[in-house]
PDB file of C-alpha atoms in Angstrom:
ATOM      1  CA  MET A   1    -176.090 142.238  65.664  1.00 47.00           C
ATOM      2  CA  GLY A   2    -173.018 143.150  67.684  1.00 47.00           C
ATOM      3  CA  SER A   3    -173.308 145.617  70.664  1.00 48.00           C
ATOM      4  CA  SER A   4    -171.493 148.562  68.840  1.00 50.00           C
ATOM      5  CA  ALA A   5    -174.192 148.042  65.764  1.00 49.00           C
ATOM      6  CA  ARG A   6    -176.947 147.779  68.306  1.00 49.00           C
ATOM      7  CA  ALA A   7    -175.594 150.969  70.039  1.00 52.00           C
ATOM      8  CA  ARG A   8    -175.517 152.837  66.747  1.00 53.00           C
ATOM      9  CA  SER A   9    -179.028 151.817  65.727  1.00 51.00           C
ATOM     10  CA  ALA A  10    -180.238 152.882  68.987  1.00 51.00           C
ATOM     11  CA  HIS A  11    -178.595 156.027  68.805  1.00 51.00           C
ATOM     12  CA  MET A  12    -180.387 156.637  65.262  1.00 50.00           C
ATOM     13  CA  VAL A  13    -183.643 155.813  67.013  1.00 49.00           C
ATOM     14  CA  ASP A  14    -183.155 158.543  69.534  1.00 51.00           C
ATOM     15  CA  LEU A  15    -181.837 160.972  66.892  1.00 52.00           C
ATOM     16  CA  LYS A  16    -185.000 160.624  64.753  1.00 50.00           C
ATOM     17  CA  GLY A  17    -187.272 160.510  67.791  1.00 50.00           C
ATOM     18  CA  LYS A  18    -188.708 157.062  66.693  1.00 49.00           C
ATOM     19  CA  GLY A  19    -189.407 153.960  68.735  1.00 52.00           C
ATOM     20  CA  ILE A  20    -187.955 153.494  72.444  1.00 55.00           C
ATOM     21  CA  LEU A  21    -184.307 153.913  73.236  1.00 55.00           C
ATOM     22  CA  TYR A  22    -183.211 151.061  75.454  1.00 57.00           C
ATOM     23  CA  GLU A  23    -180.128 151.258  77.338  1.00 61.00           C
ATOM     24  CA  MET A  24    -177.780 148.180  77.491  1.00 63.00           C
ATOM     25  CA  GLU A  25    -178.053 147.782  80.976  1.00 68.00           C
ATOM     26  CA  ASP A  26    -181.920 148.070  81.081  1.00 70.00           C
ATOM     27  CA  GLU A  27    -183.408 145.195  82.928  1.00 76.00           C
ATOM     28  CA  PRO A  28    -186.588 143.551  81.657  1.00 75.00           C
ATOM     29  CA  LEU A  29    -189.714 144.917  83.488  1.00 74.00           C
ATOM     30  CA  GLN A  30    -191.463 142.513  85.893  1.00 74.00           C
ATOM     31  CA  LEU A  31    -195.327 143.023  85.738  1.00 67.00           C
ATOM     32  CA  LEU A  32    -197.584 142.295  88.631  1.00 70.00           C
ATOM     33  CA  GLU A  33    -199.599 138.939  88.732  1.00 67.00           C
ATOM     34  CA  ASP A  34    -203.314 139.310  88.369  1.00 68.00           C
ATOM     35  CA  ASP A  35    -205.717 136.701  87.820  1.00 64.00           C
ATOM     36  CA  GLY A  36    -207.203 138.687  85.213  1.00 65.00           C
ATOM     37  CA  SER A  37    -210.709 136.905  85.594  1.00 75.00           C
ATOM     38  CA  GLN A  38    -212.421 140.182  84.470  1.00 76.00           C
ATOM     39  CA  ALA A  39    -210.342 140.706  81.390  1.00 73.00           C
ATOM     40  CA  ILE A  40    -211.001 137.049  80.599  1.00 78.00           C
ATOM     41  CA  LYS A  41    -214.301 137.145  81.072  1.00 81.00           C
ATOM     42  CA  GLU A  42    -214.765 140.196  78.880  1.00 82.00           C
ATOM     43  CA  PHE A  43    -212.968 138.469  76.140  1.00 86.00           C
ATOM     44  CA  GLN A  44    -214.874 135.169  76.179  1.00 89.00           C
ATOM     45  CA  LEU A  45    -217.172 136.125  73.509  1.00 92.00           C
ATOM     46  CA  SER A  46    -214.324 137.371  70.962  1.00 94.00           C
ATOM     47  CA  LEU A  47    -212.761 136.125  68.062  1.00 93.00           C
ATOM     48  CA  ILE A  48    -209.255 137.384  67.239  1.00 91.00           C
ATOM     49  CA  GLY A  49    -207.545 137.539  63.614  1.00 91.00           C
ATOM     50  CA  LYS A  50    -204.577 138.043  61.589  1.00 90.00           C
ATOM     51  CA  ILE A  51    -204.412 139.235  58.118  1.00 88.00           C
ATOM     52  CA  LEU A  52    -201.915 136.789  56.113  1.00 86.00           C
ATOM     53  CA  ASN A  53    -201.010 139.427  53.278  1.00 87.00           C
ATOM     54  CA  PRO A  54    -200.463 142.965  54.662  1.00 88.00           C
ATOM     55  CA  LYS A  55    -199.881 144.414  51.098  1.00 90.00           C
ATOM     56  CA  LYS A  56    -203.278 143.428  49.645  1.00 90.00           C
ATOM     57  CA  GLN A  57    -205.360 143.288  53.031  1.00 92.00           C
ATOM     58  CA  ASN A  58    -206.459 146.512  55.087  1.00 93.00           C
ATOM     59  CA  VAL A  59    -207.618 145.660  58.584  1.00 94.00           C
ATOM     60  CA  GLU A  60    -210.149 148.537  58.802  1.00 94.00           C
ATOM     61  CA  LYS A  61    -211.787 147.246  55.317  1.00 94.00           C
ATOM     62  CA  LEU A  62    -211.608 143.736  56.496  1.00 93.00           C
ATOM     63  CA  ILE A  63    -213.709 144.358  59.553  1.00 94.00           C
ATOM     64  CA  GLN A  64    -216.236 146.562  57.693  1.00 93.00           C
ATOM     65  CA  TYR A  65    -216.648 144.122  55.141  1.00 92.00           C
ATOM     66  CA  MET A  66    -216.886 140.956  57.179  1.00 93.00           C
ATOM     67  CA  THR A  67    -219.373 142.178  59.946  1.00 92.00           C
ATOM     68  CA  GLY A  68    -221.749 142.964  56.753  1.00 92.00           C
ATOM     69  CA  ARG A  69    -221.172 139.674  55.264  1.00 92.00           C
ATOM     70  CA  TRP A  70    -221.942 137.924  58.374  1.00 93.00           C
ATOM     71  CA  GLY A  71    -225.110 140.218  58.633  1.00 92.00           C
ATOM     72  CA  LEU A  72    -224.141 140.861  62.208  1.00 90.00           C
ATOM     73  CA  GLN A  73    -223.237 144.637  62.162  1.00 88.00           C
ATOM     74  CA  ASP A  74    -225.556 145.543  64.999  1.00 91.00           C
ATOM     75  CA  ARG A  75    -224.171 142.545  67.114  1.00 92.00           C
ATOM     76  CA  ILE A  76    -220.460 142.697  66.452  1.00 92.00           C
ATOM     77  CA  THR A  77    -217.953 145.488  67.691  1.00 93.00           C
ATOM     78  CA  ALA A  78    -214.516 145.141  66.363  1.00 94.00           C
ATOM     79  CA  ASN A  79    -211.037 146.776  66.449  1.00 93.00           C
ATOM     80  CA  ASP A  80    -207.645 147.000  64.792  1.00 94.00           C
ATOM     81  CA  LEU A  81    -205.033 145.856  67.091  1.00 91.00           C
ATOM     82  CA  GLY A  82    -202.148 146.861  64.903  1.00 90.00           C
ATOM     83  CA  ASN A  83    -199.458 144.597  63.113  1.00 87.00           C
ATOM     84  CA  GLY A  84    -202.340 142.995  61.035  1.00 90.00           C
ATOM     85  CA  LYS A  85    -204.389 141.762  63.917  1.00 90.00           C
ATOM     86  CA  PHE A  86    -207.705 142.548  64.845  1.00 93.00           C
ATOM     87  CA  ILE A  87    -210.633 141.343  67.257  1.00 94.00           C
ATOM     88  CA  PHE A  88    -214.458 140.748  66.896  1.00 95.00           C
ATOM     89  CA  ASN A  89    -216.477 140.870  69.826  1.00 95.00           C
ATOM     90  CA  PHE A  90    -219.761 139.158  70.027  1.00 95.00           C
ATOM     91  CA  THR A  91    -222.690 139.115  72.012  1.00 93.00           C
ATOM     92  CA  SER A  92    -223.736 135.645  71.920  1.00 94.00           C
ATOM     93  CA  GLU A  93    -222.133 132.309  71.658  1.00 94.00           C
ATOM     94  CA  GLU A  94    -224.385 131.235  68.814  1.00 95.00           C
ATOM     95  CA  ASP A  95    -223.065 134.169  66.469  1.00 95.00           C
ATOM     96  CA  ILE A  96    -219.374 133.119  67.477  1.00 94.00           C
ATOM     97  CA  LYS A  97    -220.235 129.409  66.315  1.00 93.00           C
ATOM     98  CA  ALA A  98    -222.405 130.370  63.226  1.00 93.00           C
ATOM     99  CA  VAL A  99    -219.432 132.546  61.929  1.00 93.00           C
ATOM    100  CA  LEU A 100    -216.734 129.979  62.777  1.00 90.00           C
ATOM    101  CA  SER A 101    -218.604 127.219  60.801  1.00 87.00           C
ATOM    102  CA  GLN A 102    -218.240 129.481  57.764  1.00 86.00           C
ATOM    103  CA  GLY A 103    -214.319 129.226  57.716  1.00 81.00           C
ATOM    104  CA  PRO A 104    -211.849 128.905  56.416  1.00 83.00           C
ATOM    105  CA  PHE A 105    -211.994 132.805  55.665  1.00 88.00           C
ATOM    106  CA  HIS A 106    -210.625 134.943  52.927  1.00 86.00           C
ATOM    107  CA  TYR A 107    -210.960 138.801  51.972  1.00 89.00           C
ATOM    108  CA  ASN A 108    -209.406 140.429  48.984  1.00 89.00           C
ATOM    109  CA  TYR A 109    -208.718 137.348  47.277  1.00 89.00           C
ATOM    110  CA  TYR A 110    -206.321 136.217  50.396  1.00 89.00           C
ATOM    111  CA  MET A 111    -207.006 134.162  53.575  1.00 86.00           C
ATOM    112  CA  PHE A 112    -206.906 135.460  57.026  1.00 90.00           C
ATOM    113  CA  VAL A 113    -206.723 133.719  60.424  1.00 88.00           C
ATOM    114  CA  LEU A 114    -209.740 133.852  62.719  1.00 89.00           C
ATOM    115  CA  VAL A 115    -209.879 132.007  65.997  1.00 87.00           C
ATOM    116  CA  ARG A 116    -211.209 132.108  69.590  1.00 88.00           C
ATOM    117  CA  TRP A 117    -209.331 134.749  71.649  1.00 87.00           C
ATOM    118  CA  GLU A 118    -207.045 133.049  74.245  1.00 82.00           C
ATOM    119  CA  PRO A 119    -205.604 134.597  77.106  1.00 79.00           C
ATOM    120  CA  ILE A 120    -201.964 134.029  75.932  1.00 72.00           C
ATOM    121  CA  ILE A 121    -198.962 136.044  75.407  1.00 63.00           C
ATOM    122  CA  HIS A 122    -197.166 135.286  72.059  1.00 64.00           C
ATOM    123  CA  ASP A 123    -196.302 137.592  68.901  1.00 61.00           C
ATOM    124  CA  ASP A 124    -197.254 134.936  66.461  1.00 58.00           C
ATOM    125  CA  TYR A 125    -200.951 134.401  67.940  1.00 62.00           C
ATOM    126  CA  PRO A 126    -203.035 133.616  66.287  1.00 60.00           C
ATOM    127  CA  TRP A 127    -201.235 131.023  63.907  1.00 68.00           C
ATOM    128  CA  ILE A 128    -203.764 128.194  63.501  1.00 67.00           C
ATOM    129  CA  ILE A 129    -206.259 128.107  60.544  1.00 70.00           C
ATOM    130  CA  PRO A 130    -208.892 126.023  61.163  1.00 71.00           C
ATOM    131  CA  PHE A 131    -210.570 124.036  58.092  1.00 73.00           C
ATOM    132  CA  TRP A 132    -213.548 122.262  57.748  1.00 76.00           C
ATOM    133  CA  ILE A 133    -212.896 119.504  55.308  1.00 78.00           C
ATOM    134  CA  THR A 134    -214.857 116.619  53.818  1.00 78.00           C
ATOM    135  CA  ILE A 135    -213.177 113.480  52.893  1.00 78.00           C
ATOM    136  CA  THR A 136    -214.540 112.383  49.570  1.00 81.00           C
ATOM    137  CA  GLY A 137    -214.242 108.575  48.440  1.00 83.00           C
ATOM    138  CA  LEU A 138    -214.297 106.955  52.053  1.00 81.00           C
ATOM    139  CA  PRO A 139    -216.917 104.099  52.019  1.00 84.00           C
ATOM    140  CA  LEU A 140    -219.572 105.110  54.892  1.00 80.00           C
ATOM    141  CA  HIS A 141    -218.637 101.999  56.935  1.00 85.00           C
ATOM    142  CA  LEU A 142    -215.066 103.245  57.155  1.00 85.00           C
ATOM    143  CA  TRP A 143    -215.920 106.882  58.365  1.00 80.00           C
ATOM    144  CA  ILE A 144    -215.141 105.869  62.052  1.00 82.00           C
ATOM    145  CA  VAL A 145    -213.235 107.652  64.566  1.00 80.00           C
ATOM    146  CA  ASP A 146    -210.159 105.690  64.598  1.00 84.00           C
ATOM    147  CA  ASN A 147    -209.828 105.872  60.576  1.00 82.00           C
ATOM    148  CA  LEU A 148    -210.335 109.509  60.962  1.00 78.00           C
ATOM    149  CA  LYS A 149    -207.801 109.873  63.405  1.00 76.00           C
ATOM    150  CA  ARG A 150    -205.188 108.072  61.195  1.00 80.00           C
ATOM    151  CA  ILE A 151    -206.226 110.532  58.261  1.00 77.00           C
ATOM    152  CA  GLU A 152    -205.648 113.518  60.966  1.00 72.00           C
ATOM    153  CA  GLY A 153    -202.065 112.357  61.373  1.00 70.00           C
ATOM    154  CA  ARG A 154    -201.186 113.454  57.879  1.00 75.00           C
ATOM    155  CA  LEU A 155    -203.418 116.524  57.705  1.00 72.00           C
ATOM    156  CA  GLY A 156    -203.067 118.141  60.929  1.00 69.00           C
ATOM    157  CA  HIS A 157    -204.865 118.112  64.401  1.00 70.00           C
ATOM    158  CA  VAL A 158    -208.428 117.353  64.399  1.00 72.00           C
ATOM    159  CA  ASP A 159    -210.473 120.061  66.622  1.00 71.00           C
ATOM    160  CA  THR A 160    -214.081 118.428  65.883  1.00 75.00           C
ATOM    161  CA  MET A 161    -215.429 115.556  64.167  1.00 76.00           C
ATOM    162  CA  GLU A 162    -218.982 115.772  62.766  1.00 75.00           C
ATOM    163  CA  LEU A 163    -219.706 112.116  61.763  1.00 72.00           C
ATOM    164  CA  ALA A 164    -223.314 112.868  60.797  1.00 69.00           C
ATOM    165  CA  GLN A 165    -222.175 115.594  58.132  1.00 71.00           C
ATOM    166  CA  GLY A 166    -219.238 113.613  57.127  1.00 70.00           C
ATOM    167  CA  ARG A 167    -216.879 116.568  58.066  1.00 75.00           C
ATOM    168  CA  MET A 168    -213.790 117.362  60.348  1.00 76.00           C
ATOM    169  CA  LEU A 169    -212.314 120.739  61.390  1.00 74.00           C
ATOM    170  CA  ILE A 170    -208.704 120.363  60.847  1.00 74.00           C
ATOM    171  CA  ASP A 171    -206.296 123.079  62.646  1.00 70.00           C
ATOM    172  CA  ILE A 172    -203.535 123.859  60.058  1.00 65.00           C
ATOM    173  CA  TYR A 173    -200.480 126.017  61.238  1.00 61.00           C
ATOM    174  CA  SER A 174    -199.760 129.427  59.238  1.00 51.00           C
TER     175      SER A 174
END
């Protein structure tokens, strides 16, 4: 977009009273450094999610449905973060693990991403869909870490291997 088009667009935003009008010479705002340890500690027991089909999925309804489906209504608080993103706050690590082990997740016939909260700043976060997969047809004596790592190269990044259950948690980028 050229500078004249940007200026016209900014002018229309101002006239309509929508959005923030930025001047061409506005400098980025430098935020103060903070270790953020209190905020990080607060969200350690949180999962963050993103719907993948906003035309068919409603975040508020998804939140209500999933907390009921997991049977954790009294132990989870949740918030709609806007732009199709949401957060579930848990009271225990065991509940988080129990929920994550049920993935991949879907609501209203479409998948959604649900991962542990991380202290990062990125518009696309969360972008990884974890899948528990079982490799069928692989003889038991070949179910070893080195062979599974070779399979990993074709599928995605292996986050966890459970050799006793014969399954792997694979991270797929959405």
